Coordinates of C-alpha atoms in Angstrom, one line a residue:
X1 CA -7.2 2.6 10.6
X2 CA -5.2 2.4 14.0
X3 CA -2.8 5.2 13.8
X4 CA -0.7 3.8 17.0
X5 CA -0.1 0.6 15.5
X6 CA 1.1 2.5 12.1
X7 CA 3.4 4.8 13.6
X8 CA 5.6 2.0 14.5
X9 CA 5.9 1.4 10.9
X10 CA 7.8 3.5 8.3
X11 CA 8.7 4.9 6.5
X12 CA 8.9 2.9 3.6
X13 CA 11.9 2.7 1.6
X14 CA 11.5 1.1 -2.4
X15 CA 14.4 1.4 -4.0
X16 CA 15.4 0.6 -7.5
X17 CA 18.6 0.5 -9.6
X18 CA 17.7 0.1 -13.2
X19 CA 16.5 2.6 -15.5
X20 CA 13.0 1.6 -17.2
X21 CA 9.9 1.7 -16.0
X22 CA 7.8 -1.7 -16.5
X23 CA 4.6 -3.1 -14.8
X24 CA 6.1 -3.9 -11.8
X25 CA 7.0 -0.5 -10.9
X26 CA 3.6 0.5 -11.7
X27 CA 2.5 -1.8 -9.2
X28 CA 4.8 -0.5 -6.6
X29 CA 4.0 2.9 -6.8
X30 CA 0.5 2.3 -6.9
X31 CA 1.2 0.7 -3.4
X32 CA 2.8 3.4 -2.3
X33 CA 0.4 6.0 -3.1
X34 CA -2.2 3.8 -1.3
X35 CA 0.0 3.5 1.8
X36 CA 0.6 7.4 2.2
X37 CA -2.7 8.5 1.1
X38 CA -5.2 5.6 3.0
X39 CA -2.4 4.7 5.9
X40 CA -0.5 7.9 6.2
X41 CA 2.7 6.1 5.9
X42 CA 5.7 7.6 4.4
X43 CA 6.7 5.8 1.5
X44 CA 10.4 6.9 -0.2
X45 CA 11.4 5.6 -4.0
X46 CA 15.1 5.5 -4.3
X47 CA 16.2 5.5 -7.8
X48 CA 19.3 6.7 -9.9
X49 CA 18.7 10.5 -10.9
X50 CA 19.0 9.5 -14.5
X51 CA 16.5 6.9 -14.9
X52 CA 12.7 6.6 -16.1
X53 CA 11.9 5.3 -12.9
X54 CA 12.6 8.7 -11.1
X55 CA 11.0 10.7 -13.0
X56 CA 7.5 8.4 -13.5
X57 CA 7.5 7.9 -9.5
X58 CA 7.7 11.9 -9.2
X59 CA 5.4 12.7 -11.9
X60 CA 2.9 10.0 -9.6
X61 CA 3.4 12.1 -6.7
X62 CA 5.6 9.9 -5.0
X63 CA 8.5 11.2 -2.4
X64 CA 11.9 10.6 -4.6
X65 CA 15.8 10.2 -3.2
X66 CA 17.6 10.4 -6.2
X67 CA 21.0 8.9 -6.6
X68 CA 23.9 9.7 -8.5
X69 CA 24.7 6.2 -9.3
X70 CA 24.3 5.2 -13.1
X71 CA 21.3 3.0 -13.8
X72 CA 22.4 -0.7 -13.4
X73 CA 22.4 -2.8 -16.5
X74 CA 23.5 -5.9 -14.6
X75 CA 24.1 -7.1 -11.3
X76 CA 27.6 -6.4 -10.2
X77 CA 28.4 -7.8 -6.5
X78 CA 31.7 -5.7 -6.3
X79 CA 30.1 -2.5 -7.0
X80 CA 27.5 -3.1 -4.6
X81 CA 30.0 -4.0 -2.1
X82 CA 32.0 -0.7 -2.9
X83 CA 28.3 1.0 -2.5
X84 CA 27.6 -0.7 0.5
X85 CA 28.9 1.9 3.5
X86 CA 27.0 4.5 1.5
X87 CA 23.8 2.9 1.2
X88 CA 23.7 1.8 4.8
X89 CA 24.5 5.4 5.7
X90 CA 21.3 6.5 3.3
X91 CA 19.1 4.2 5.3
X92 CA 20.4 4.7 8.7
X93 CA 19.0 8.4 8.1
X94 CA 15.3 7.3 7.8
X95 CA 15.5 5.7 11.4
X96 CA 15.0 2.3 13.2
X97 CA 11.3 1.5 12.1
X98 CA 12.3 1.6 8.1
X99 CA 11.3 -1.0 6.3
X100 CA 13.3 -2.0 2.6
X101 CA 10.8 -3.1 0.3
X102 CA 12.8 -4.7 -2.5
X103 CA 11.0 -5.5 -6.0
X104 CA 13.8 -7.3 -7.8
X105 CA 17.0 -9.2 -7.0
X106 CA 19.3 -6.3 -8.1
X107 CA 18.0 -4.2 -5.3
X108 CA 17.9 -7.1 -2.8
X109 CA 21.3 -7.4 -3.5
X110 CA 22.2 -3.9 -3.2
X111 CA 19.7 -2.2 -0.8
X112 CA 18.3 -5.2 0.8
X113 CA 21.4 -6.4 2.1
X114 CA 22.3 -3.2 3.1
X115 CA 19.0 -3.0 5.0
X116 CA 20.1 -6.5 7.0
X117 CA 23.4 -5.4 7.9
X118 CA 21.5 -2.4 9.8
X119 CA 18.6 -5.1 11.5
X120 CA 16.1 -3.3 9.3
X121 CA 12.9 -5.4 8.3
X122 CA 13.8 -6.4 4.6
X123 CA 10.9 -7.4 2.2
X124 CA 11.2 -9.1 -1.3
X125 CA 8.7 -8.9 -3.8
X126 CA 9.1 -11.7 -6.2
X127 CA 7.4 -10.3 -9.5
X128 CA 9.4 -12.5 -12.0
X129 CA 9.9 -16.0 -13.3
X130 CA 13.2 -17.0 -13.2
X131 CA 15.9 -20.0 -13.5
X132 CA 16.8 -19.3 -9.6
X133 CA 20.9 -19.6 -9.0
X134 CA 22.2 -20.5 -5.8
X135 CA 23.0 -16.7 -5.4
X136 CA 19.8 -16.1 -6.2
X137 CA 18.3 -18.4 -3.6
X138 CA 20.4 -17.1 -0.8
X139 CA 19.5 -13.6 -1.6
X140 CA 16.0 -14.5 -1.5
X141 CA 16.4 -15.9 1.8
X142 CA 17.7 -12.7 3.3
X143 CA 14.6 -10.9 3.6
X144 CA 12.1 -11.6 6.5
X145 CA 8.9 -11.6 4.0
X146 CA 8.5 -12.7 0.3
X147 CA 5.6 -11.7 -1.5
X148 CA 4.6 -13.1 -4.9
X149 CA 2.0 -11.9 -7.5
X150 CA 0.7 -15.1 -8.9
X151 CA 0.7 -19.1 -8.4
X152 CA 3.4 -19.4 -10.9
X153 CA 5.6 -17.1 -9.1
X154 CA 5.1 -19.0 -6.1
X155 CA 6.0 -22.1 -7.6
X156 CA 9.4 -20.6 -9.1
X157 CA 10.2 -20.0 -5.2
X158 CA 9.4 -24.0 -4.3
X159 CA 12.5 -23.5 -2.0
X160 CA 10.8 -21.3 0.5
X161 CA 8.3 -22.6 3.2
X162 CA 5.0 -21.8 2.9
X163 CA 5.1 -19.4 6.0
X164 CA 7.8 -17.6 4.4
X165 CA 5.8 -16.5 1.5
X166 CA 2.3 -14.2 0.8
X167 CA 0.8 -14.4 -2.2
X168 CA -1.0 -11.0 -3.2
X169 CA -2.5 -9.5 -6.2
X170 CA -1.2 -6.5 -7.8
X171 CA -3.4 -3.4 -7.2
X172 CA -5.3 -1.6 -9.9
X173 CA -6.2 1.9 -9.3
X174 CA -9.5 3.4 -10.4
X175 CA -9.7 1.6 -13.6
X176 CA -11.2 2.3 -16.6
X177 CA -14.2 0.2 -17.0
X178 CA -16.0 1.3 -19.9
X179 CA -14.5 2.8 -23.3
X180 CA -14.4 6.6 -23.4
X181 CA -16.1 8.5 -26.3
X182 CA -14.1 8.9 -29.6
X183 CA -11.9 5.7 -28.9
X184 CA -11.2 4.9 -32.3
X185 CA -10.6 8.2 -33.9
X186 CA -6.8 8.1 -34.3
X187 CA -6.4 4.8 -35.8
X188 CA -9.7 4.9 -37.7
X189 CA -8.9 7.8 -39.4
X190 CA -5.4 6.2 -40.4
X191 CA -7.2 3.7 -42.5
X192 CA -9.9 5.8 -43.9
X193 CA -10.9 3.4 -46.7
X194 CA -13.0 1.1 -44.6
X195 CA -14.0 0.6 -40.8
X196 CA -11.0 -1.6 -39.4
X197 CA -11.1 -4.5 -37.3
X198 CA -8.3 -3.1 -34.9
X199 CA -6.0 -5.9 -33.5
X200 CA -3.3 -5.0 -30.9
X201 CA -0.1 -5.9 -29.0
X202 CA 0.4 -4.1 -26.0
X203 CA 3.9 -4.6 -24.2
X204 CA 7.7 -4.1 -24.4
X205 CA 9.3 -5.4 -27.4
X206 CA 10.9 -8.3 -25.3
X207 CA 11.8 -11.6 -26.7
X208 CA 9.4 -13.4 -24.2
X209 CA 6.4 -11.1 -25.2
X210 CA 6.9 -12.0 -28.8
X211 CA 6.1 -8.9 -30.8
X212 CA 7.5 -10.9 -33.8
X213 CA 5.4 -13.6 -33.6
X214 CA 2.2 -11.2 -33.1
X215 CA 3.1 -9.9 -36.6
X216 CA 3.0 -13.8 -38.1
X217 CA -0.4 -14.0 -36.6
X218 CA -1.4 -10.5 -38.1
X219 CA -0.2 -12.0 -41.6
X220 CA -2.8 -15.0 -41.2
X221 CA -5.4 -12.6 -39.7
X222 CA -5.2 -10.4 -43.1
X223 CA -5.9 -12.9 -45.3
X224 CA -8.9 -14.1 -43.6
X225 CA -10.1 -10.3 -42.5
X226 CA -9.9 -8.3 -45.1
X227 CA -10.6 -5.0 -43.0
X228 CA -8.3 -6.3 -40.1
X229 CA -5.7 -3.5 -39.2
X230 CA -2.7 -3.9 -36.4
X231 CA -1.5 -1.7 -33.9
X232 CA 1.7 -2.1 -31.8
X233 CA 2.1 -0.2 -28.6
X234 CA 5.0 -0.4 -26.6
X235 CA 8.8 0.3 -25.9
X236 CA 12.0 -1.0 -27.3
X237 CA 13.8 -3.6 -25.7
X238 CA 15.2 -6.8 -27.3
X239 CA 13.5 -5.7 -30.5
X240 CA 13.6 -2.4 -32.1
X241 CA 10.7 -0.6 -33.8
X242 CA 12.9 -1.3 -37.0
X243 CA 13.0 -4.7 -36.4
X244 CA 9.2 -4.8 -36.4
X245 CA 8.8 -2.8 -39.2
X246 CA 11.4 -4.9 -41.3
X247 CA 9.5 -7.6 -40.0
X248 CA 6.1 -6.6 -41.3
X249 CA 7.6 -5.9 -44.8
X250 CA 8.7 -9.1 -45.0
X251 CA 5.2 -10.2 -44.1
X252 CA 3.4 -8.2 -46.7
X253 CA 1.5 -6.4 -44.1
X254 CA 3.6 -3.0 -43.7
X255 CA 0.5 -0.8 -44.7
X256 CA -1.7 -2.2 -42.1
X257 CA 0.6 -2.1 -39.2
X258 CA 0.9 0.9 -37.1
X259 CA 3.9 0.9 -34.5
X260 CA 2.3 3.5 -32.2
X261 CA 5.3 3.6 -29.4
X262 CA 4.5 3.6 -25.6
X263 CA 1.8 5.6 -24.6
X264 CA 0.1 5.9 -20.9
X265 CA -2.6 5.4 -19.4
X266 CA -2.6 2.1 -21.1
X267 CA -6.4 1.8 -20.9
X268 CA -6.2 4.5 -23.7
X269 CA -4.3 1.9 -26.1
X270 CA -6.8 -0.6 -25.4
X271 CA -9.7 1.2 -25.6
X272 CA -8.6 1.5 -29.1
X273 CA -8.8 -2.1 -29.9
X274 CA -11.6 -4.9 -31.0
X275 CA -9.5 -7.6 -29.5
X276 CA -6.3 -7.6 -27.7
X277 CA -3.5 -10.4 -28.5
X278 CA -1.1 -11.3 -26.0
X279 CA 1.4 -14.1 -27.2
X280 CA 3.8 -13.8 -24.3
X281 CA 5.2 -16.7 -22.6
X282 CA 6.4 -17.1 -19.3
X283 CA 4.4 -13.8 -18.2
X284 CA 4.5 -13.6 -14.1
X285 CA 0.6 -12.1 -14.0
X286 CA -0.1 -9.8 -17.1
X287 CA -1.1 -6.3 -16.3
X288 CA -2.0 -5.7 -19.5
X289 CA -4.5 -8.7 -19.5
X290 CA -6.2 -7.5 -16.4
X291 CA -6.3 -4.0 -17.8
X292 CA -8.2 -5.4 -20.7
X293 CA -10.9 -7.7 -19.1
X294 CA -11.7 -4.6 -16.6
X295 CA -12.1 -2.3 -19.8
X296 CA -14.1 -5.1 -21.4
X297 CA -11.8 -5.4 -24.6
X298 CA -11.8 -9.5 -25.4
X299 CA -8.3 -11.0 -25.9
X300 CA -6.5 -14.1 -26.9
X301 CA -3.5 -14.9 -25.0
X302 CA -1.3 -18.0 -24.6
X303 CA -2.4 -20.4 -21.8
X304 CA 1.1 -20.2 -19.8
X305 CA 1.8 -18.9 -16.5
X306 CA -0.1 -15.8 -15.2
X307 CA -2.2 -15.6 -18.3
X308 CA -3.3 -18.9 -17.3
X309 CA -4.2 -17.7 -13.7
X310 CA -5.9 -14.6 -14.9
X311 CA -8.4 -16.7 -16.9
X312 CA -9.2 -19.1 -14.7
X313 CA -9.7 -16.5 -12.1
X314 CA -11.9 -14.0 -14.0
X315 CA -12.2 -15.4 -17.9
X316 CA -12.5 -12.2 -20.5
X317 CA -10.8 -13.9 -23.1
X318 CA -9.5 -17.2 -24.6
X319 CA -6.3 -19.4 -24.4
X320 CA -4.4 -20.9 -26.7
X321 CA -1.5 -23.6 -26.1
X322 CA 1.8 -22.1 -25.8
X323 CA 3.0 -23.9 -28.9
X324 CA 0.0 -22.9 -30.9
X325 CA 0.7 -22.1 -34.6
X326 CA 0.4 -18.4 -36.1
X327 CA -3.1 -20.3 -37.8
X328 CA -3.7 -21.4 -34.5
X329 CA -3.4 -18.2 -32.8
X330 CA -5.3 -16.5 -35.7
X331 CA -8.3 -18.8 -35.3
X332 CA -8.7 -18.3 -31.9
X333 CA -8.7 -14.4 -32.2
X334 CA -11.5 -15.0 -35.4
X335 CA -13.7 -16.6 -33.0
X336 CA -13.1 -13.9 -30.1
X337 CA -14.0 -11.6 -32.5
X338 CA -17.1 -13.4 -33.7
X339 CA -18.7 -13.5 -30.3
X340 CA -16.7 -10.5 -28.7
X341 CA -20.0 -9.4 -26.4
X342 CA -19.7 -13.3 -25.0
X343 CA -16.4 -13.2 -24.5
X344 CA -15.8 -9.8 -22.7
X345 CA -16.9 -9.6 -18.8
X346 CA -20.1 -7.9 -18.6
X347 CA -20.0 -4.4 -16.5
X348 CA -21.3 -5.8 -13.5
X349 CA -18.4 -8.5 -13.5
X350 CA -16.0 -5.8 -14.1
X351 CA -16.7 -4.0 -11.2
X352 CA -16.5 -7.1 -8.9
X353 CA -12.8 -7.5 -10.3
X354 CA -12.1 -4.0 -9.7
X355 CA -13.2 -4.0 -6.2
X356 CA -11.0 -7.5 -5.5
X357 CA -8.0 -5.6 -7.0
X358 CA -8.2 -2.2 -5.2
X359 CA -5.4 -0.6 -4.1
X360 CA -6.4 0.3 -0.6
X361 CA -6.8 -4.1 0.0
X362 CA -3.5 -4.4 -1.6
X363 CA -1.8 -1.7 1.0
X364 CA -3.6 -3.2 3.9
X365 CA -2.5 -6.3 3.3
X366 CA 0.9 -5.4 2.9
X367 CA 0.9 -3.4 6.3
X368 CA -0.1 -6.1 8.3
X369 CA 3.0 -7.9 6.7
X370 CA 5.2 -4.3 7.7
X371 CA 3.7 -4.7 11.0
X372 CA 4.2 -8.2 11.5
X373 CA 8.2 -8.2 10.5
X374 CA 8.8 -4.9 12.4
X375 CA 7.5 -6.6 15.8
X376 CA 9.9 -9.5 14.9
X377 CA 12.7 -7.3 14.6
X378 CA 12.0 -4.9 17.5

């Protein structure tokens, strides 16, 4: 590392305005940790004090600047305009080499705009697939550098020239590559009458992630595989736990379904499973799918967006058409269960993927971008 070059960059500010933690936040926090530990770059997470984001960042050992703002529930240009002088003052305190790294359009509007008014370098990390409005496009253009996490995300920004956009895969620090001992104990004990085949869903309960469709697939699997049991891990979002419990009851599989809530680390959830089902549509990349293939857990996923890219890069599971019926999804799951040893990646292949996704490589690529835009603005 060239410490003299690094001295002209930083601190890196990672602002957030919302309340809840998702995969994009975790990827950001791992980037910040690697920049700090591997490159000695100061990183600061700015987030509402009353948010899971601030709490999670602190638990991961990051420096957190808590704000008195209530977690945002919508983009409000008027409110951001009122808070603009205060945000500019906060950024000004960090010095002339500060980089403002925004991970969603909300923070690009609120903190990224403040950074640009101070002539600070602004990075926008595009981690979603959106219908981009004129305002969205205008906001993205204020960033000196734009990062995308997958080819589908890059296509979503087709209005930007190639030299403006950098594609960098999300980091996965020290992933579990083998299942720990006792990984089935909890859920094996839940259904003591037999050795269950454990089929799982891991993700927030959002419409596009389709936990309701997962349950429809489970109904088909329950008819074909009497030993199949189903576990749902995740946080309430568009659906509440009661919604899914009611749906399982309507489908006649309530006694075979366990709603296990959100648990961390995700690897421990995945290690429980014989097969992961990922019916989400429009997934920008699919962190859970990567965690599954790194752990050697075979999966069935929709052949859409980031899922398609993951399987094309590394394999590790089977894909089904986005419009597949519950019966077709179940067919694929049965096929994967019958040949799971052939579908899952070998340990050697998992080590190669883990090295490709190491945080130190991710951070080094990001640091190169920070340096270039800092030189351009100094």
